[in-house]
Coordinates of C-alpha atoms in Angstrom, one line a residue:
Chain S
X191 CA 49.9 5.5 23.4
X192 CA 47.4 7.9 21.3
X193 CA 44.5 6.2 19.7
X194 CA 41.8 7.7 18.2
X195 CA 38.3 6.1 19.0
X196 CA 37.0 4.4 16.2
X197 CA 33.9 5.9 17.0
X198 CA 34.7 9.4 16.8
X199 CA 34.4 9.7 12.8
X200 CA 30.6 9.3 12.9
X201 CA 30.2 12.3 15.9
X202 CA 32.2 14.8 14.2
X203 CA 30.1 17.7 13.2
X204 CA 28.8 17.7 9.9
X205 CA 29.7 13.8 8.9
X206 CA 25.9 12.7 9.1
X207 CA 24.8 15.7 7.4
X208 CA 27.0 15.2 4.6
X209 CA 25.5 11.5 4.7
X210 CA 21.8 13.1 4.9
X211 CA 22.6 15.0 1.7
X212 CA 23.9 11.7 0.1
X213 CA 20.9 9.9 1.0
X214 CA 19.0 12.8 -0.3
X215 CA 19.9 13.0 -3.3
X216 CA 20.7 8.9 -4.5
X217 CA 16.9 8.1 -2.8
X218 CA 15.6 11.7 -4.7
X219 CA 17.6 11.0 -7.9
X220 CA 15.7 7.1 -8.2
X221 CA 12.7 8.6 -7.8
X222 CA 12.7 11.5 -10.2
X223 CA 14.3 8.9 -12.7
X224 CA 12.1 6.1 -12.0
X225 CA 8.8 8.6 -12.2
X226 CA 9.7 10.6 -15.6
X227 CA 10.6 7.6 -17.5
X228 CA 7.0 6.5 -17.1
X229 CA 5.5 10.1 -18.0
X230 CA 5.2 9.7 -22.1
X231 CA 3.3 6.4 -21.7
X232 CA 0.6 6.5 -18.6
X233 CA -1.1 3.8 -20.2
X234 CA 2.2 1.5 -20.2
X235 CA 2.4 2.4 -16.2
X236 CA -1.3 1.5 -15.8
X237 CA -0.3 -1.8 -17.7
X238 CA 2.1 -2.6 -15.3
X239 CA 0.4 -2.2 -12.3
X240 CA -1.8 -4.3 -13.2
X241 CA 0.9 -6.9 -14.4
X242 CA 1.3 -7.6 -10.8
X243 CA -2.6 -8.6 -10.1
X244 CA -2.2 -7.4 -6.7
X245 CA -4.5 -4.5 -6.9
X246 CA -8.6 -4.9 -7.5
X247 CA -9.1 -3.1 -11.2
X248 CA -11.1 -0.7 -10.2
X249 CA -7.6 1.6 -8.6
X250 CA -5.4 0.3 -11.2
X251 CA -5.9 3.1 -13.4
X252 CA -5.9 5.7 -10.8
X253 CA -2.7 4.0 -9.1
X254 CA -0.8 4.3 -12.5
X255 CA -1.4 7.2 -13.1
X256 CA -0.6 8.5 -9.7
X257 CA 2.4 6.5 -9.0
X258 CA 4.9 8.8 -11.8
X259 CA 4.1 11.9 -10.4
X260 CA 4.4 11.2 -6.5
X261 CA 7.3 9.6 -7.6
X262 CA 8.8 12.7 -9.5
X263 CA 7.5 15.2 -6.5
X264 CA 8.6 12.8 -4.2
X265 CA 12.4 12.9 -5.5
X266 CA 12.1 16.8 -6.1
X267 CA 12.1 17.7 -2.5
X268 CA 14.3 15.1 -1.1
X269 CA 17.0 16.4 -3.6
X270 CA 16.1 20.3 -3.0
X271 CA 15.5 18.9 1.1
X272 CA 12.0 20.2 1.7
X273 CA 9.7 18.6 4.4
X274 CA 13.0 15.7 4.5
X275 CA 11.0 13.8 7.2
X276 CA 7.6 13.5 6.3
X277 CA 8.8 13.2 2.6
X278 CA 11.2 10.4 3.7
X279 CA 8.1 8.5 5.2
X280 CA 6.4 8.8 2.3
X281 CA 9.7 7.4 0.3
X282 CA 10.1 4.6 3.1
X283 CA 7.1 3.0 2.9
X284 CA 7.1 3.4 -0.9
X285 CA 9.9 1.6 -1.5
X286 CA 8.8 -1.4 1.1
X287 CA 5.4 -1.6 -0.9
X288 CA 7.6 -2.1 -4.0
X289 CA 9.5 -4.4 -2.3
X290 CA 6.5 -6.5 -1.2
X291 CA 5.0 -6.4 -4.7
X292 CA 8.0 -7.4 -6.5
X293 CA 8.9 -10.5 -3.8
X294 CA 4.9 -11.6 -4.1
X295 CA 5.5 -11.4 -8.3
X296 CA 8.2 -13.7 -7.3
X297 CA 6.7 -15.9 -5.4
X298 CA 3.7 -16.4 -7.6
X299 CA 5.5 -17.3 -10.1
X300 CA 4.8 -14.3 -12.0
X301 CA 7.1 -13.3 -14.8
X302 CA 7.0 -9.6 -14.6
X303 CA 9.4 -6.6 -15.8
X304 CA 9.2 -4.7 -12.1
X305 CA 8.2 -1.8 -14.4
X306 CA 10.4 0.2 -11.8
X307 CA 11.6 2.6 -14.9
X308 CA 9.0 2.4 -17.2
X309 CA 8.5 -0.6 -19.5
X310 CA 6.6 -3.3 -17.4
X311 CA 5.0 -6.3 -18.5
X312 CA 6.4 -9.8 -19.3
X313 CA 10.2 -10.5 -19.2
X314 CA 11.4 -13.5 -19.4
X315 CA 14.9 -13.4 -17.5
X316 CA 12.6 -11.6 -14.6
X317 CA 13.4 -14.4 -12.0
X318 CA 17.0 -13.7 -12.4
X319 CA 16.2 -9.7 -11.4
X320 CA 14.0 -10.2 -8.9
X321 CA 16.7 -10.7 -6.0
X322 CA 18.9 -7.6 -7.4
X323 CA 15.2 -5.6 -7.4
X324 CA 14.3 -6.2 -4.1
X325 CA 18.3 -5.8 -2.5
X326 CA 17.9 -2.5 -4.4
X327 CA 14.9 -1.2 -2.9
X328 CA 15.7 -3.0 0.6
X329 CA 18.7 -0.4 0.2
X330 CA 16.7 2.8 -0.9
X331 CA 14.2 1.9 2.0
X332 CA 17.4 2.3 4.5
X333 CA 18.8 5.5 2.6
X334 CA 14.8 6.9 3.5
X335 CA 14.5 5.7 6.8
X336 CA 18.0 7.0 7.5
X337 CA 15.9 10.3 6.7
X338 CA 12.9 9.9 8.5
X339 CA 15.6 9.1 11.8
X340 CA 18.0 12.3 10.9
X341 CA 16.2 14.2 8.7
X342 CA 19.3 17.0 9.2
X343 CA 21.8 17.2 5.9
X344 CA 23.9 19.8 4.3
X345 CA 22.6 22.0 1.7
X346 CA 19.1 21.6 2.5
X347 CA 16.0 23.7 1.9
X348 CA 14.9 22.8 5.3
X349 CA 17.4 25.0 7.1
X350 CA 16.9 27.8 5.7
X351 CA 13.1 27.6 6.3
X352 CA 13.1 26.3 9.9
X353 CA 16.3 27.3 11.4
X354 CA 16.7 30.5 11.1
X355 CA 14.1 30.7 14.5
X356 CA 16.1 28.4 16.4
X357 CA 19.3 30.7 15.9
X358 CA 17.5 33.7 16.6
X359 CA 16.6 32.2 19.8
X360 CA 19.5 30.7 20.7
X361 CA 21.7 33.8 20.2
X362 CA 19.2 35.4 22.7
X363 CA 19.7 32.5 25.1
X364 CA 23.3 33.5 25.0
X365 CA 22.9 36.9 25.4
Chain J
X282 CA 11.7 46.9 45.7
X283 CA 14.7 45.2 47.1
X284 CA 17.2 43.6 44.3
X285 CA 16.9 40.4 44.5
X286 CA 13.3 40.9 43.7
X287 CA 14.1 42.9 40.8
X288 CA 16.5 40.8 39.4
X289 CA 13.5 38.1 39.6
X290 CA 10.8 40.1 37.9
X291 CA 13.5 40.9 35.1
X292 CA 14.5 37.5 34.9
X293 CA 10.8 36.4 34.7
X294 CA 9.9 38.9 31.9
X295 CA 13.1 37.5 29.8
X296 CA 11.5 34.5 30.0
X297 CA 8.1 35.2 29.3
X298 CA 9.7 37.3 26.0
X299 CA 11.2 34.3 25.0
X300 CA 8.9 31.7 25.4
X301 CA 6.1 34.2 23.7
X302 CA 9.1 34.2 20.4
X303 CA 8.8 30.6 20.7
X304 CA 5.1 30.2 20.2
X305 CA 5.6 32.9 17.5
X306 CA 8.2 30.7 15.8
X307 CA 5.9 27.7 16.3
X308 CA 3.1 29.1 14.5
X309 CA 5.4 30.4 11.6
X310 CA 7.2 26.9 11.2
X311 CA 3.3 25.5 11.3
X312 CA 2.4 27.3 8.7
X313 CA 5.4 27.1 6.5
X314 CA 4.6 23.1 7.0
X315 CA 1.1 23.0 5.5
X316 CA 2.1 25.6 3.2
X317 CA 4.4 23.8 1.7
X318 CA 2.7 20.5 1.8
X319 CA -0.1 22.2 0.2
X320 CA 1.9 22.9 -2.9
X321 CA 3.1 19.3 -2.9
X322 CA 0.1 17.9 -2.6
X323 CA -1.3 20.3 -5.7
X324 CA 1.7 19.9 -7.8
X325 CA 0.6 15.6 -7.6
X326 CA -2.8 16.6 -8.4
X327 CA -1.7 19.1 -11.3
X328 CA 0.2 15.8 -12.7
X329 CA -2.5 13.2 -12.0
X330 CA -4.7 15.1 -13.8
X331 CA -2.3 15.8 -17.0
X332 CA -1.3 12.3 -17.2
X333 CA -4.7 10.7 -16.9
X334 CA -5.9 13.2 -19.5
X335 CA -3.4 11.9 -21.8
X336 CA -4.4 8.5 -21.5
X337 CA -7.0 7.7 -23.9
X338 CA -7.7 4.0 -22.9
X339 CA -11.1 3.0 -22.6
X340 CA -12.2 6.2 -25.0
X341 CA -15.3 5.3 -27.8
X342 CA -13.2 3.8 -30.6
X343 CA -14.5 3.6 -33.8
X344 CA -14.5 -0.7 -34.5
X345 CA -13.6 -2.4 -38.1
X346 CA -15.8 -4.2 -39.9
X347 CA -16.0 -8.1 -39.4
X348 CA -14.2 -8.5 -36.2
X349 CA -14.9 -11.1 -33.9
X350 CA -16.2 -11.1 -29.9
X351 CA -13.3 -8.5 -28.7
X352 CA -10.7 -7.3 -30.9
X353 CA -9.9 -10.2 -32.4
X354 CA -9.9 -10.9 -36.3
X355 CA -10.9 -14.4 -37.5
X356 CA -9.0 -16.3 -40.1
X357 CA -10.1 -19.4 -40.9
X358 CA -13.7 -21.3 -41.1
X359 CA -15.5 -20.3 -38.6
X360 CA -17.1 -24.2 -37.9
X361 CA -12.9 -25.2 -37.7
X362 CA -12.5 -27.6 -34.8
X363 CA -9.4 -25.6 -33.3
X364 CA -9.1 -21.7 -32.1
X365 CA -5.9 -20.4 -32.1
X366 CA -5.6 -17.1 -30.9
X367 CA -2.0 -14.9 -31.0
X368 CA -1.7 -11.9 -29.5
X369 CA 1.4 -9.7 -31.6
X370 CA 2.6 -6.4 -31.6
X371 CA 3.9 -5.7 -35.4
X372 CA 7.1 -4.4 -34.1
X373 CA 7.8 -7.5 -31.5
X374 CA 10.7 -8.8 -33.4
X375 CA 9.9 -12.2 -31.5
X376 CA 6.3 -12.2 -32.8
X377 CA 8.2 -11.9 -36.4
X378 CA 10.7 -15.2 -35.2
X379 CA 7.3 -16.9 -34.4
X380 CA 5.6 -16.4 -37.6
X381 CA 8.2 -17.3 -39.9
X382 CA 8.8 -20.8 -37.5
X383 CA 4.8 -21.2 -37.5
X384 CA 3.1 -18.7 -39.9
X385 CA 3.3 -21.4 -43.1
X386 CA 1.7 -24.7 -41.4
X387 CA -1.0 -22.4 -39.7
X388 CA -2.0 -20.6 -43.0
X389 CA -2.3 -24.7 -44.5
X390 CA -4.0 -25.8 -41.4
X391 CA -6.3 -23.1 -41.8
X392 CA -6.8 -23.7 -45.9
X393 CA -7.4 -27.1 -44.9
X394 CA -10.3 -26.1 -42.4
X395 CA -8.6 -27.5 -39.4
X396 CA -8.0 -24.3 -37.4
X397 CA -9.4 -20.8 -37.5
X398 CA -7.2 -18.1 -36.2
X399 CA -8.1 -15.3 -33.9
X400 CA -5.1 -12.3 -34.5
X401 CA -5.6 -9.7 -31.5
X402 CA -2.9 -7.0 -32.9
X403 CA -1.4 -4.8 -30.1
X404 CA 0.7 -1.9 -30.0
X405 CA 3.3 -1.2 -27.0
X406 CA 6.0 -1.1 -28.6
X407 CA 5.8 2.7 -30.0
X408 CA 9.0 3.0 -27.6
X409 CA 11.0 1.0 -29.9
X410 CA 10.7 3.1 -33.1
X411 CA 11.8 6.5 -34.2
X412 CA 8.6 6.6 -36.1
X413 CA 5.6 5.1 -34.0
X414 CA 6.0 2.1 -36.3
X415 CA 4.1 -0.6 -33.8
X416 CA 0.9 1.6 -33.7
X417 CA 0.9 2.8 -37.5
X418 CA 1.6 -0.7 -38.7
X419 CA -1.4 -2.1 -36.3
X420 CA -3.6 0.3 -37.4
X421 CA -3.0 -0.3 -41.0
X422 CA -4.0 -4.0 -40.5
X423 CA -7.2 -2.7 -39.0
X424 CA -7.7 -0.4 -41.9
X425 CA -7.0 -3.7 -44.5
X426 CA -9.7 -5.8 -42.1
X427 CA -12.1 -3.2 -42.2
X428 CA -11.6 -2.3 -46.0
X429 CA -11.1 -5.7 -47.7
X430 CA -11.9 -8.4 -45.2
X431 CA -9.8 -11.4 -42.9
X432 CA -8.0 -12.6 -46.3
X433 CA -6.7 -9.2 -46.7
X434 CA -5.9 -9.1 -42.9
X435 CA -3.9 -12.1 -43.1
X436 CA -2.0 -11.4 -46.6
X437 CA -0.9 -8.0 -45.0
X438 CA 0.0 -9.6 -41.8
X439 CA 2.0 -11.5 -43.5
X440 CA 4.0 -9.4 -45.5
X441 CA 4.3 -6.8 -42.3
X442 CA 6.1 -10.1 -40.4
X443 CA 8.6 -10.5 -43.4
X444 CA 9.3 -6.4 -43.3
X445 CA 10.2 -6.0 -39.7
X446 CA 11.8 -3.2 -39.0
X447 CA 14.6 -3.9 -36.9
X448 CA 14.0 -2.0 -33.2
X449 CA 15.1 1.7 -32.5
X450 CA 15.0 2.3 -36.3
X451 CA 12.6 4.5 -38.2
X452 CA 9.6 1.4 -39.3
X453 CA 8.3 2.0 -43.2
X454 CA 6.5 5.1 -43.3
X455 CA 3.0 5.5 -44.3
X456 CA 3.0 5.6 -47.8
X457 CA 4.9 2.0 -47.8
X458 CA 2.2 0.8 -45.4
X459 CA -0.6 2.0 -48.0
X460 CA 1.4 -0.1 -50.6
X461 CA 1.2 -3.0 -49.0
X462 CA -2.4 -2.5 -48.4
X463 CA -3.6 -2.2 -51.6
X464 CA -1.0 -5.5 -52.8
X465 CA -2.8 -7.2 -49.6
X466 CA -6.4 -6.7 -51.4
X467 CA -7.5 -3.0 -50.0
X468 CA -8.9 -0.5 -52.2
X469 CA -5.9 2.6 -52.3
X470 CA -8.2 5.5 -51.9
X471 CA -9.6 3.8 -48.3
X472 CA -6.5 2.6 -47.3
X473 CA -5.1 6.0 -47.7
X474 CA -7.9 7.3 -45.5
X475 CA -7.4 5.4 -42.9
X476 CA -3.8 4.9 -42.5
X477 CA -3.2 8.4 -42.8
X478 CA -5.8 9.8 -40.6
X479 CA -4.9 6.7 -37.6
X480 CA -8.6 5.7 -38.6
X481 CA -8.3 2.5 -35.6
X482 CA -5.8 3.8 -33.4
X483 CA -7.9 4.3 -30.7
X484 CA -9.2 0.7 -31.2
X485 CA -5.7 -0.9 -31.1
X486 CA -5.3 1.0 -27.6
X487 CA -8.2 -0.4 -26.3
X488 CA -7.5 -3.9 -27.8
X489 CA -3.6 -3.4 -25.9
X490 CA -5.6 -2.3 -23.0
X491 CA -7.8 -5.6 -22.9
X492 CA -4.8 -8.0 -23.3
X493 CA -3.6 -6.7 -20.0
X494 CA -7.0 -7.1 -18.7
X495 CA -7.0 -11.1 -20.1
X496 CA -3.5 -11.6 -18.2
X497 CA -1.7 -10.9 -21.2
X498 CA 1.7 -9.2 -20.3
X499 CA 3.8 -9.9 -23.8
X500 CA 3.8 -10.9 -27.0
X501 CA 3.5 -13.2 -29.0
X502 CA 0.9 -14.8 -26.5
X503 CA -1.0 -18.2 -27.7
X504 CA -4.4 -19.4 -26.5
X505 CA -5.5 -22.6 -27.7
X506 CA -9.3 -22.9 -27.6
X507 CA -9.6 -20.1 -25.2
X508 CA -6.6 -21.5 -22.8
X509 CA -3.4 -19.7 -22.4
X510 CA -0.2 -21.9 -23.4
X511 CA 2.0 -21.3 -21.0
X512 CA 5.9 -21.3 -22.2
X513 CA 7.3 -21.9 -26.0
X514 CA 5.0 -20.3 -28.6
X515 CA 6.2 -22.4 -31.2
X516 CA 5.7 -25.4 -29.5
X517 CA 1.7 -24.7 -28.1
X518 CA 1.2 -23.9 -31.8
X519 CA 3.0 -27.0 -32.8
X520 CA 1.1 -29.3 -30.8
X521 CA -2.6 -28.0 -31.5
X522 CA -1.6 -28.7 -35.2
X523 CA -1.0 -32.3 -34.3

């Protein structure tokens, strides 16, 4: 009898990098979403980081303006795949800080838009979205990390910056 | 020089030949890195500074006339027992609801000298006109406070609830605003000043800015001698009217 390891999908070649590039671009394509809908309204985003009264005043400003545009460069080079890893850090413990500030709203009692795509502020069904906000995130967090472990995916800038040494070398090791 | 040794020394300068290409590669992949990085970490700064620049909060605001501690305007007697303050943004279709459910009984309990009123008029709600209606409209009410006084205020405030543009439409333009002005007590030539050139618009973003500041995340938001009534608007307005 013939039977295919179950296992085997996940090592052929190329299966995780096609995953890498699917991580890249879903985590890549939040961010850049979730940073440009906040651009034609800073003070809205300042607004809402302060909605969570987690941070002292004096950063909130600087933190809301900030946050769109690390957001927006942060999704540029996962979806183009430039510095994957370090970028997918970045994206990692981005996504858990959201997550901690959205399940401390929650607790608190605060009744907070997560002002995750612009908008912020009170909303009064934000109890009910709370859960769905953080599984979200919980779930971006993994697509990063995923990154930060593998950082290797199809189609990425990456390779063609860094591994056209390795070839070289290795074609000489052959030789 | 036997063979063997000659194979070794050639062996041996392969080697060094390759490791030297990897330290070459090392240094080139190095400096790709902080290259690159470099450029991230300037294209953040680049945006940091365009979108703080664009964010006027905080900036010297010319203030109306008559307004009370803050950016609130009074209605009422000022030796009135109760202080009711709202915080509304003209185009919050809820602050509208509120207003017709409570606006009559607080304008009597305010003829009557029971309450006085504090209105702190916001404007975040730009996003949900074609037209910038929230902002226009809360400047005009700042250009009718400054122009004709809190009667004035409230009269326009008034007719502004009962005009609500419904949200994602285009909100009555400017010469409709000026209009109402002048039928809420402002003199036309002022009004048309003022509404036209955005006279307060800077103050309305500071005033949005402070209501944040007080804990203030929506609107309509009531405070009953300086405490903030936590759930149904109608009903903390209700009960501090007895």
């Amino acid at each position: 009898m013939c039977q295919v390891p179950l296992r085997s999908l996940a090592y052929l070649p190329g299966v995780k990098d096609w995953f890498g590039l699917v991580a890249r671009v879903v985590t890549g394509g939040v961010w850049i979403l979730a940073g440009a809908l906040k651009f034609p309204d800073p003070a809205a985003s300042v607004r809402a980081v302060r909605a969570y009264e987690l941070l002292p005043e004096s950063i909130v400003p600087t933190v809301g303006h900030l946050l769109p545009v690390v957001e927006v460069v942060i999704g540029a080079s996962l979806v183009v795949g430039l510095l994957t890893r370090p970028v997918a850090v970045v994206s990692t413990l981005l996504f858990l800080a959201f997550v901690v500030g959205i399940a401390s709203a929650w607790a608190r009692g605060l009744s907070i838009d997560c002002g995750c795509f612009g908008g912020g502020g009170y909303d009064a069904d934000a109890t009910e979205k709370y859960p769905g906000e953080i599984i979200r995130d919980l779930g971006l967090a993994l697509l990063s990390l995923w990154l930060v472990v593998r950082p290797s995916s199809r189609f990425a800038l990456d390779r063609a910056l860094f591994d056209e040494g390795k070839r070289e070398r290795h074609e000489q090791a052959v030789r | 020089m036997s063979k063997q040794s000659a194979d070794r020394s050639r062996a041996a300068r392969a080697a060094a030949l390759l490791e030297e290409q990897r330290r070459r590669e090392a240094r080139r992949r190095t400096t790709v890195v902080v290259g690159i990085a470099a450029v991230l970490v300037a294209l953040v700064v680049a945006g940091y500074v365009a979108l703080s620049g664009r964010d006027t909060t905080g900036a010297a605001a010319s203030t109306p006339s008559g307004m009370s501690d803050g950016y609130g305007v009074l209605v009422g007697d000022d030796a009135a027992p109760t202080t009711l303050t709202f915080y509304e943004d003209p185009q919050c279709p809820v602050c509208a609801g509120f207003e017709s459910e409570v606006g009559d009984d607080v304008a009597d309990a305010v003829s009557a000298g029971d309450v006085k009123v504090e209105y702190r008029v916001v404007s975040f709600l730009d996003h949900a006109s074609e037209n910038d209606y929230s902002s226009r409209a809360a400047n005009a009410l700042m250009v009718v406070q400054d122009a004709a006084g809190a009667e004035a205020f409230a009269e326009l405030h008034r007719i502004l609830n009962e005009n609500q543009p419904a949200e994602g439409t285009a909100g009555p333009d400017d010469e409709q605003l000026i209009a109402w002005a002048v039928e809420a007590g402002a003199d036309e030539a002022e009004a048309r000043v003022g509404i036209e050139s955005g006279a307060f618009d800077q103050f309305v973003e500071n005033a949005t800015d402070q209501m944040s500041k007080d804990g203030v995340n929506s609107t309509p938001t009531v405070f009953v001698d300086g405490q903030q009534a936590e759930g149904d608007p109608v009903a903390a307005v209700r009960g501090a009217l007895g």
